[in-house]
């Protein structure tokens, strides 16, 4: 492979928060970005800002067929993926387990677990063919430290952490790195989504806290992606200061 060609990062959930900041930073650094998410209008707007090195693909990551179709139809100049950033995810609700909404639980499992697994399983063979790659999965401190109402969200993120280590076990010697990045409180649209559009309630979550910024996570993803290949960063936990 010609090492002068720009590298490509495939980012799930690039319409907001960490994913959007990551797309902007990698674009600035000269990478090609494949930006994905359900909201096509936001993707088009971001793609316009990023320019010709960016490819917007709108699909729901929890829909297996859509993930496979999107990857199968990648144009040849975008199908050598150096980094897959499995970032799309969400928390819904903060009710205790006896009151929580089962549809919310389904959606978190479908997105945070199944979506991440679909993207990984679909893109991994391309990385194996290229003999290099890096999968960076967005876990959370909620996967290690339980809190009331975290129930299924925390469970999905514990899956991400353990799945990352198991992927690593399968990929040793194949030139593919795997990292689980596990942040704490960061101000994005995360809480607005969790509280179903209640911005006032969402803003209370970050009151009097020095929160993590999306740009902090983007910089960490860039740092992880640019380490020498003789090391693998297994797991990074970042909490608000
Ligand atoms: P945002 O709500 O700002 O962004 C979430 C992104 O995920 C959006 O781009 C959204 O795109 C995408 N997404 C959600 N569901 C789907 C779906 N079914 N298909 C495709 N894309 C989807 O939140 P954050 O940036 O904070 O969250 C990013 C990741 O980081 C998540 O996995 C979250 O769990 C994790 N995280 C967040 C923390 C925080 O405090 N903010 C801390 C630790 C981890 P669209 O709606 O357009 O589909
Ligand atoms: C998001 C961080 O602490 O709100 O994963 O669950 S937390």
PDB file of N, CA and C in Angstrom, residues 15 38-47 58:
ATOM      1  N   UNK A  15     -22.749  12.549  13.748  1.00  0.00           N
ATOM      2  CA  UNK A  15     -23.634  13.718  13.596  1.00  0.00           C
ATOM      3  C   UNK A  15     -23.608  14.627  14.828  1.00  0.00           C
ATOM      4  N   UNK A  38     -27.753   8.424  11.638  1.00  0.00           N
ATOM      5  CA  UNK A  38     -29.087   8.365  11.019  1.00  0.00           C
ATOM      6  C   UNK A  38     -29.495   9.683  10.405  1.00  0.00           C
ATOM      7  N   UNK A  39     -29.035  10.807  10.965  1.00  0.00           N
ATOM      8  CA  UNK A  39     -29.531  12.115  10.512  1.00  0.00           C
ATOM      9  C   UNK A  39     -28.741  12.612   9.286  1.00  0.00           C
ATOM     10  N   UNK A  40     -29.330  12.326   8.116  1.00  0.00           N
ATOM     11  CA  UNK A  40     -28.649  12.609   6.848  1.00  0.00           C
ATOM     12  C   UNK A  40     -28.364  14.101   6.674  1.00  0.00           C
ATOM     13  N   UNK A  41     -29.291  14.959   7.133  1.00  0.00           N
ATOM     14  CA  UNK A  41     -29.088  16.401   6.950  1.00  0.00           C
ATOM     15  C   UNK A  41     -27.829  16.866   7.678  1.00  0.00           C
ATOM     16  N   UNK A  42     -27.644  16.358   8.891  1.00  0.00           N
ATOM     17  CA  UNK A  42     -26.449  16.743   9.654  1.00  0.00           C
ATOM     18  C   UNK A  42     -25.174  16.211   9.000  1.00  0.00           C
ATOM     19  N   UNK A  43     -25.259  15.011   8.456  1.00  0.00           N
ATOM     20  CA  UNK A  43     -24.081  14.420   7.795  1.00  0.00           C
ATOM     21  C   UNK A  43     -23.694  15.240   6.573  1.00  0.00           C
ATOM     22  N   UNK A  44     -24.708  15.655   5.792  1.00  0.00           N
ATOM     23  CA  UNK A  44     -24.440  16.449   4.585  1.00  0.00           C
ATOM     24  C   UNK A  44     -23.770  17.772   4.970  1.00  0.00           C
ATOM     25  N   UNK A  45     -24.277  18.378   6.026  1.00  0.00           N
ATOM     26  CA  UNK A  45     -23.728  19.662   6.483  1.00  0.00           C
ATOM     27  C   UNK A  45     -22.262  19.491   6.902  1.00  0.00           C
ATOM     28  N   UNK A  46     -21.997  18.418   7.647  1.00  0.00           N
ATOM     29  CA  UNK A  46     -20.626  18.172   8.106  1.00  0.00           C
ATOM     30  C   UNK A  46     -19.716  17.850   6.922  1.00  0.00           C
ATOM     31  N   UNK A  47     -20.227  17.051   5.994  1.00  0.00           N
ATOM     32  CA  UNK A  47     -19.413  16.675   4.826  1.00  0.00           C
ATOM     33  C   UNK A  47     -19.031  17.914   4.024  1.00  0.00           C
ATOM     34  N   UNK A  58     -25.532   7.652   5.480  1.00  0.00           N
ATOM     35  CA  UNK A  58     -26.590   7.665   6.487  1.00  0.00           C
ATOM     36  C   UNK A  58     -27.219   6.283   6.624  1.00  0.00           C
TER      37      UNK A  58
END
